[in-house]
């Protein structure tokens, strides 16, 4: 243990030098770091907490490092039983037997359309254990800070079939075929569909109403709900029912519900009970190999440099994920904020801190009251929250990033 602590001190010192060079680039700003704790959670998985003294006050941060070159180390999605549901990070970490976890994507946390419930569903794509769970909502329908130029809701942090972590993007490829007719599928288990789109909802969605899917537009999530909608239920490849409005309730295995708006609704109205239908959907990564795990967010670090024009104003709790140049190491960062003990960071500072650890690409995940890190140390029965959530208690969230030792 003494050797580990001493190693941690040396790492902390080297990181402090890097932080001083990279973080808070205004002329009068400085940052120094002191180690609080460092623990080896499992072979290839390390956790440490540290405090930085910055020009805008103290900042307390927590870092999980996962060495994916170790065969027993894996990253995967922490998630509730349904896409349209929320749970606390320690509960999901323990339910899935991860050694640690942090919160993930931004999510549908509130709703302005009267009578329409917030679904709790995440903004971006999600893949868990190689299974496509959902696709991304249109950019204008998202929750969270403004997207940096050149990014979109399709951007993800994930791990490929080659066990390399990377920042990538996931596009939905989908097609509906029936009686010689075809139509494009533009949504999968998502709380908002593009205008004129058709969305697919399956048993992964859960029981929450699908009515929100046809509200807002591609550029304005507060725009009125569409008046031209259609919902079609397909069981074992055959249309069993249709109605004008999206419904609610659990979707059985072997059944898909198609929801259309505007032009998409017109396409679905061509289907009749008894028609045979083939529905195909697949999330395609921007580059090979395919991703076995993915979570949404927005890029803040590319090619070893923070993206230009990142926000430098708001100080807040932050969660972020970074990857090394070869993809073998993943960094999961959580920062406390909104208190005298820890002021938080702005988005650019978060990117620079990820960079100081050795990340060349990085994603900003949900922050504020959602920022949570849970850890299960050797000998402990359960993971517990290690940071200080700004809400006072962990916030139920749509998903997270789990670190596993198989």
Short mmCIF file of C-alpha atoms in Angstrom, two decimals, residues 56-364:
data_model
loop_
_atom_site.label_atom_id
_atom_site.label_comp_id
_atom_site.label_asym_id
_atom_site.label_seq_id
_atom_site.Cartn_x
_atom_site.Cartn_y
_atom_site.Cartn_z
CA UNK A 56 -11.37 30.53 -9.51
CA UNK A 57 -11.11 28.43 -6.36
CA UNK A 58 -10.63 24.81 -5.28
CA UNK A 59 -11.73 21.98 -7.55
CA UNK A 60 -12.20 18.39 -6.37
CA UNK A 61 -12.02 15.74 -9.09
CA UNK A 62 -12.14 11.96 -9.48
CA UNK A 63 -10.51 9.87 -12.17
CA UNK A 64 -11.11 6.27 -13.25
CA UNK A 65 -8.49 4.79 -15.59
CA UNK A 66 -9.24 1.57 -17.47
CA UNK A 67 -6.49 -0.31 -19.31
CA UNK A 68 -8.34 -2.18 -22.06
CA UNK A 69 -5.18 -4.09 -23.01
CA UNK A 70 -5.82 -6.14 -19.85
CA UNK A 71 -8.13 -8.96 -21.04
CA UNK A 72 -10.35 -8.83 -17.96
CA UNK A 73 -11.13 -5.10 -18.24
CA UNK A 74 -14.25 -3.97 -20.10
CA UNK A 75 -16.38 -0.86 -20.51
CA UNK A 76 -20.10 -1.15 -21.11
CA UNK A 77 -23.31 0.82 -20.77
CA UNK A 78 -24.96 1.16 -17.38
CA UNK A 79 -28.70 1.39 -17.97
CA UNK A 80 -32.10 0.72 -16.39
CA UNK A 81 -34.35 -2.08 -17.63
CA UNK A 82 -35.96 0.31 -20.13
CA UNK A 83 -34.66 3.03 -22.44
CA UNK A 84 -37.43 5.34 -21.20
CA UNK A 85 -36.45 5.11 -17.53
CA UNK A 86 -33.91 6.48 -15.06
CA UNK A 87 -31.92 5.07 -12.17
CA UNK A 88 -29.07 6.15 -9.88
CA UNK A 89 -25.50 5.37 -10.87
CA UNK A 90 -24.62 3.34 -7.73
CA UNK A 91 -27.76 1.22 -8.22
CA UNK A 92 -26.95 0.49 -11.87
CA UNK A 93 -23.29 -0.13 -11.04
CA UNK A 94 -24.23 -2.72 -8.44
CA UNK A 95 -27.05 -4.29 -10.45
CA UNK A 96 -24.66 -4.94 -13.35
CA UNK A 97 -21.75 -5.89 -11.06
CA UNK A 98 -19.38 -3.21 -12.33
CA UNK A 99 -16.43 -2.18 -10.17
CA UNK A 100 -17.10 1.49 -10.92
CA UNK A 101 -19.35 3.75 -12.93
CA UNK A 102 -20.03 7.35 -13.93
CA UNK A 103 -23.13 8.99 -15.36
CA UNK A 104 -23.54 9.13 -19.11
CA UNK A 105 -25.58 11.00 -21.68
CA UNK A 106 -27.83 14.05 -21.36
CA UNK A 107 -31.50 13.04 -21.21
CA UNK A 108 -35.13 14.13 -21.56
CA UNK A 109 -35.42 15.58 -18.07
CA UNK A 110 -38.34 18.02 -18.49
CA UNK A 111 -41.23 18.67 -20.86
CA UNK A 112 -43.07 21.82 -21.95
CA UNK A 113 -45.89 20.22 -23.98
CA UNK A 114 -49.05 20.02 -21.90
CA UNK A 115 -50.09 16.49 -21.01
CA UNK A 116 -46.87 14.97 -22.39
CA UNK A 117 -44.62 13.27 -19.81
CA UNK A 118 -40.82 13.48 -19.83
CA UNK A 119 -39.57 10.07 -20.86
CA UNK A 120 -36.19 10.05 -19.08
CA UNK A 121 -34.68 8.72 -22.32
CA UNK A 122 -31.17 9.76 -23.36
CA UNK A 123 -30.40 12.19 -26.18
CA UNK A 124 -27.83 10.24 -28.17
CA UNK A 125 -27.36 6.69 -29.42
CA UNK A 126 -26.83 3.84 -26.99
CA UNK A 127 -25.32 0.39 -27.47
CA UNK A 128 -25.05 -2.12 -24.61
CA UNK A 129 -23.23 -5.45 -24.88
CA UNK A 130 -23.35 -5.22 -28.65
CA UNK A 131 -27.11 -4.53 -28.78
CA UNK A 132 -28.50 -1.38 -30.38
CA UNK A 133 -30.78 0.18 -27.76
CA UNK A 134 -31.62 3.55 -29.32
CA UNK A 135 -30.67 6.17 -31.89
CA UNK A 136 -30.13 9.92 -31.59
CA UNK A 137 -32.81 12.61 -31.51
CA UNK A 138 -32.49 15.57 -33.93
CA UNK A 139 -29.99 18.21 -32.82
CA UNK A 140 -32.72 20.74 -32.08
CA UNK A 141 -34.51 18.31 -29.77
CA UNK A 142 -31.60 17.73 -27.41
CA UNK A 143 -31.07 18.78 -23.80
CA UNK A 144 -27.74 20.12 -22.53
CA UNK A 145 -25.25 22.88 -23.42
CA UNK A 146 -24.98 24.16 -26.98
CA UNK A 147 -23.22 21.76 -29.31
CA UNK A 148 -19.73 22.80 -30.44
CA UNK A 149 -19.39 23.46 -34.18
CA UNK A 150 -19.02 20.28 -36.19
CA UNK A 151 -20.63 18.00 -33.62
CA UNK A 152 -24.07 16.40 -33.39
CA UNK A 153 -26.31 14.23 -31.26
CA UNK A 154 -24.97 11.21 -33.16
CA UNK A 155 -21.51 11.55 -31.55
CA UNK A 156 -20.59 8.86 -29.04
CA UNK A 157 -17.87 7.56 -26.75
CA UNK A 158 -17.54 3.80 -27.08
CA UNK A 159 -15.49 0.65 -27.44
CA UNK A 160 -15.17 -1.28 -30.68
CA UNK A 161 -15.14 -4.97 -31.39
CA UNK A 162 -11.34 -4.65 -31.34
CA UNK A 163 -11.52 -3.62 -27.63
CA UNK A 164 -10.25 -0.13 -28.48
CA UNK A 165 -12.00 2.91 -27.02
CA UNK A 166 -12.76 5.77 -29.37
CA UNK A 167 -14.88 8.84 -29.97
CA UNK A 168 -17.05 8.16 -33.00
CA UNK A 169 -20.57 8.70 -34.31
CA UNK A 170 -23.52 6.39 -34.94
CA UNK A 171 -26.00 6.82 -37.78
CA UNK A 172 -29.24 4.87 -37.92
CA UNK A 173 -29.78 2.78 -41.06
CA UNK A 174 -33.40 1.68 -41.19
CA UNK A 175 -35.88 0.40 -43.74
CA UNK A 176 -39.53 -0.66 -43.73
CA UNK A 177 -40.67 -3.04 -46.49
CA UNK A 178 -44.24 -4.18 -47.23
CA UNK A 179 -45.89 -5.40 -50.44
CA UNK A 180 -43.19 -4.01 -52.69
CA UNK A 181 -43.21 -0.62 -50.97
CA UNK A 182 -40.30 0.73 -48.93
CA UNK A 183 -39.95 3.59 -46.49
CA UNK A 184 -37.00 4.93 -44.53
CA UNK A 185 -36.87 4.36 -40.78
CA UNK A 186 -35.44 7.45 -39.04
CA UNK A 187 -35.85 6.63 -35.36
CA UNK A 188 -35.22 3.85 -32.86
CA UNK A 189 -36.53 4.05 -29.29
CA UNK A 190 -36.04 7.82 -29.11
CA UNK A 191 -38.14 10.51 -27.45
CA UNK A 192 -38.20 12.75 -30.54
CA UNK A 193 -38.50 11.86 -34.21
CA UNK A 194 -37.39 14.03 -37.14
CA UNK A 195 -40.12 15.84 -39.05
CA UNK A 196 -41.69 13.47 -41.66
CA UNK A 197 -40.02 10.56 -39.88
CA UNK A 198 -40.96 7.01 -38.89
CA UNK A 199 -39.70 5.59 -35.62
CA UNK A 200 -39.45 2.01 -34.36
CA UNK A 201 -40.18 1.18 -30.73
CA UNK A 202 -39.59 -2.28 -29.30
CA UNK A 203 -39.50 -4.02 -25.92
CA UNK A 204 -36.40 -2.03 -24.93
CA UNK A 205 -38.42 1.21 -24.84
CA UNK A 206 -40.57 0.41 -21.79
CA UNK A 207 -44.10 1.46 -20.84
CA UNK A 208 -43.81 5.25 -21.12
CA UNK A 209 -46.06 7.03 -23.64
CA UNK A 210 -44.68 7.45 -27.14
CA UNK A 211 -46.60 10.72 -27.62
CA UNK A 212 -43.50 12.91 -27.14
CA UNK A 213 -41.97 11.43 -30.29
CA UNK A 214 -44.15 13.62 -32.54
CA UNK A 215 -43.68 16.91 -30.65
CA UNK A 216 -41.29 19.73 -31.54
CA UNK A 217 -39.31 20.01 -34.76
CA UNK A 218 -35.77 19.32 -35.89
CA UNK A 219 -34.76 22.83 -34.82
CA UNK A 220 -37.14 23.63 -31.95
CA UNK A 221 -38.02 21.12 -29.26
CA UNK A 222 -40.75 23.45 -27.90
CA UNK A 223 -42.67 23.65 -31.18
CA UNK A 224 -46.22 22.21 -31.08
CA UNK A 225 -46.87 18.51 -31.43
CA UNK A 226 -47.68 17.31 -34.95
CA UNK A 227 -51.34 16.99 -35.90
CA UNK A 228 -50.61 14.36 -38.56
CA UNK A 229 -49.56 11.17 -36.79
CA UNK A 230 -50.06 7.42 -37.09
CA UNK A 231 -49.12 4.40 -34.99
CA UNK A 232 -49.00 0.83 -36.33
CA UNK A 233 -48.41 -2.32 -34.28
CA UNK A 234 -46.53 -5.18 -35.98
CA UNK A 235 -46.45 -8.57 -34.26
CA UNK A 236 -44.29 -11.37 -35.69
CA UNK A 237 -44.06 -9.47 -38.97
CA UNK A 238 -47.79 -8.87 -39.41
CA UNK A 239 -49.76 -5.63 -38.86
CA UNK A 240 -52.22 -6.25 -36.02
CA UNK A 241 -53.60 -2.76 -35.36
CA UNK A 242 -53.36 0.92 -36.26
CA UNK A 243 -54.47 4.18 -34.67
CA UNK A 244 -54.10 7.91 -35.22
CA UNK A 245 -52.24 8.78 -32.00
CA UNK A 246 -49.11 7.29 -30.41
CA UNK A 247 -49.94 5.06 -27.46
CA UNK A 248 -48.30 3.82 -24.27
CA UNK A 249 -47.63 0.57 -22.40
CA UNK A 250 -45.10 -2.25 -22.53
CA UNK A 251 -44.23 -3.65 -25.94
CA UNK A 252 -44.01 -7.47 -25.91
CA UNK A 253 -41.04 -9.34 -27.32
CA UNK A 254 -41.58 -10.04 -31.01
CA UNK A 255 -43.63 -6.86 -31.42
CA UNK A 256 -42.60 -3.50 -32.81
CA UNK A 257 -44.59 -0.27 -32.79
CA UNK A 258 -44.16 2.11 -35.72
CA UNK A 259 -44.82 5.80 -35.05
CA UNK A 260 -44.97 8.28 -37.91
CA UNK A 261 -45.39 12.04 -38.22
CA UNK A 262 -46.29 14.16 -41.28
CA UNK A 263 -44.85 12.33 -44.31
CA UNK A 264 -43.96 9.33 -42.16
CA UNK A 265 -47.55 9.12 -40.93
CA UNK A 266 -48.78 9.16 -44.54
CA UNK A 267 -46.53 6.18 -45.32
CA UNK A 268 -47.82 4.22 -42.32
CA UNK A 269 -51.44 4.94 -43.30
CA UNK A 270 -50.84 2.82 -46.40
CA UNK A 271 -50.51 -0.27 -44.19
CA UNK A 272 -53.56 -2.37 -43.34
CA UNK A 273 -54.23 -5.00 -40.68
CA UNK A 274 -52.91 -8.32 -41.97
CA UNK A 275 -50.15 -6.82 -44.13
CA UNK A 276 -46.77 -8.45 -43.82
CA UNK A 277 -44.03 -6.01 -42.83
CA UNK A 278 -40.26 -6.27 -42.56
CA UNK A 279 -38.55 -3.72 -40.29
CA UNK A 280 -34.76 -3.42 -40.29
CA UNK A 281 -32.65 -1.07 -38.13
CA UNK A 282 -28.93 -0.87 -37.47
CA UNK A 283 -26.62 1.71 -35.87
CA UNK A 284 -23.61 2.16 -38.16
CA UNK A 285 -20.36 3.61 -36.81
CA UNK A 286 -18.48 6.23 -38.80
CA UNK A 287 -15.52 3.87 -39.05
CA UNK A 288 -14.74 0.19 -38.57
CA UNK A 289 -14.85 -1.92 -36.50
CA UNK A 290 -18.43 -1.73 -35.19
CA UNK A 291 -19.00 -0.56 -31.62
CA UNK A 292 -19.98 -3.05 -28.90
CA UNK A 293 -20.65 -0.24 -26.42
CA UNK A 294 -21.59 3.40 -26.99
CA UNK A 295 -22.97 6.34 -25.03
CA UNK A 296 -23.88 9.81 -26.24
CA UNK A 297 -22.44 13.20 -25.33
CA UNK A 298 -20.54 15.79 -27.35
CA UNK A 299 -16.85 15.90 -28.36
CA UNK A 300 -14.58 18.39 -26.60
CA UNK A 301 -11.13 16.98 -27.51
CA UNK A 302 -9.93 15.83 -30.94
CA UNK A 303 -6.47 14.87 -32.08
CA UNK A 304 -4.94 16.01 -28.80
CA UNK A 305 -6.47 19.48 -28.90
CA UNK A 306 -9.60 20.98 -27.32
CA UNK A 307 -12.22 21.89 -29.89
CA UNK A 308 -12.25 25.61 -30.72
CA UNK A 309 -14.85 27.87 -29.12
CA UNK A 310 -15.67 25.59 -26.19
CA UNK A 311 -17.53 27.37 -23.40
CA UNK A 312 -15.22 29.14 -20.96
CA UNK A 313 -17.90 30.75 -18.80
CA UNK A 314 -20.11 28.53 -16.70
CA UNK A 315 -18.42 26.65 -13.84
CA UNK A 316 -20.29 23.44 -13.03
CA UNK A 317 -19.92 19.82 -12.00
CA UNK A 318 -18.65 17.86 -15.00
CA UNK A 319 -18.38 14.29 -16.23
CA UNK A 320 -16.24 13.43 -19.25
CA UNK A 321 -14.61 10.48 -21.01
CA UNK A 322 -11.30 10.40 -22.84
CA UNK A 323 -9.19 7.92 -24.77
CA UNK A 324 -5.47 7.49 -25.37
CA UNK A 325 -3.96 7.72 -28.84
CA UNK A 326 -4.01 3.94 -29.35
CA UNK A 327 -7.43 3.47 -27.75
CA UNK A 328 -6.08 1.10 -25.12
CA UNK A 329 -6.71 3.43 -22.17
CA UNK A 330 -9.98 5.11 -21.19
CA UNK A 331 -10.23 7.99 -18.73
CA UNK A 332 -13.49 8.71 -16.90
CA UNK A 333 -13.44 12.07 -15.14
CA UNK A 334 -15.91 13.50 -12.63
CA UNK A 335 -15.62 16.99 -11.13
CA UNK A 336 -17.58 18.39 -8.18
CA UNK A 337 -18.98 21.89 -8.43
CA UNK A 338 -21.40 24.55 -7.21
CA UNK A 339 -19.98 24.61 -3.69
CA UNK A 340 -17.32 26.38 -1.66
CA UNK A 341 -15.35 23.12 -1.54
CA UNK A 342 -15.29 22.79 -5.34
CA UNK A 343 -16.16 25.49 -7.85
CA UNK A 344 -16.42 23.16 -10.82
CA UNK A 345 -14.92 23.62 -14.30
CA UNK A 346 -16.04 25.11 -17.57
CA UNK A 347 -16.17 22.95 -20.69
CA UNK A 348 -12.80 24.04 -22.07
CA UNK A 349 -11.09 23.40 -18.72
CA UNK A 350 -12.63 19.93 -18.69
CA UNK A 351 -11.13 19.22 -22.11
CA UNK A 352 -7.73 20.49 -20.99
CA UNK A 353 -7.81 18.36 -17.86
CA UNK A 354 -8.62 15.24 -19.90
CA UNK A 355 -5.74 16.17 -22.20
CA UNK A 356 -3.36 16.44 -19.25
CA UNK A 357 -4.00 12.79 -18.35
CA UNK A 358 -2.98 11.62 -21.83
CA UNK A 359 -6.32 11.65 -23.65
CA UNK A 360 -6.22 12.69 -27.31
CA UNK A 361 -9.97 12.47 -27.90
CA UNK A 362 -12.68 13.18 -25.39
CA UNK A 363 -16.42 13.58 -24.81
CA UNK A 364 -18.35 15.79 -22.45
#
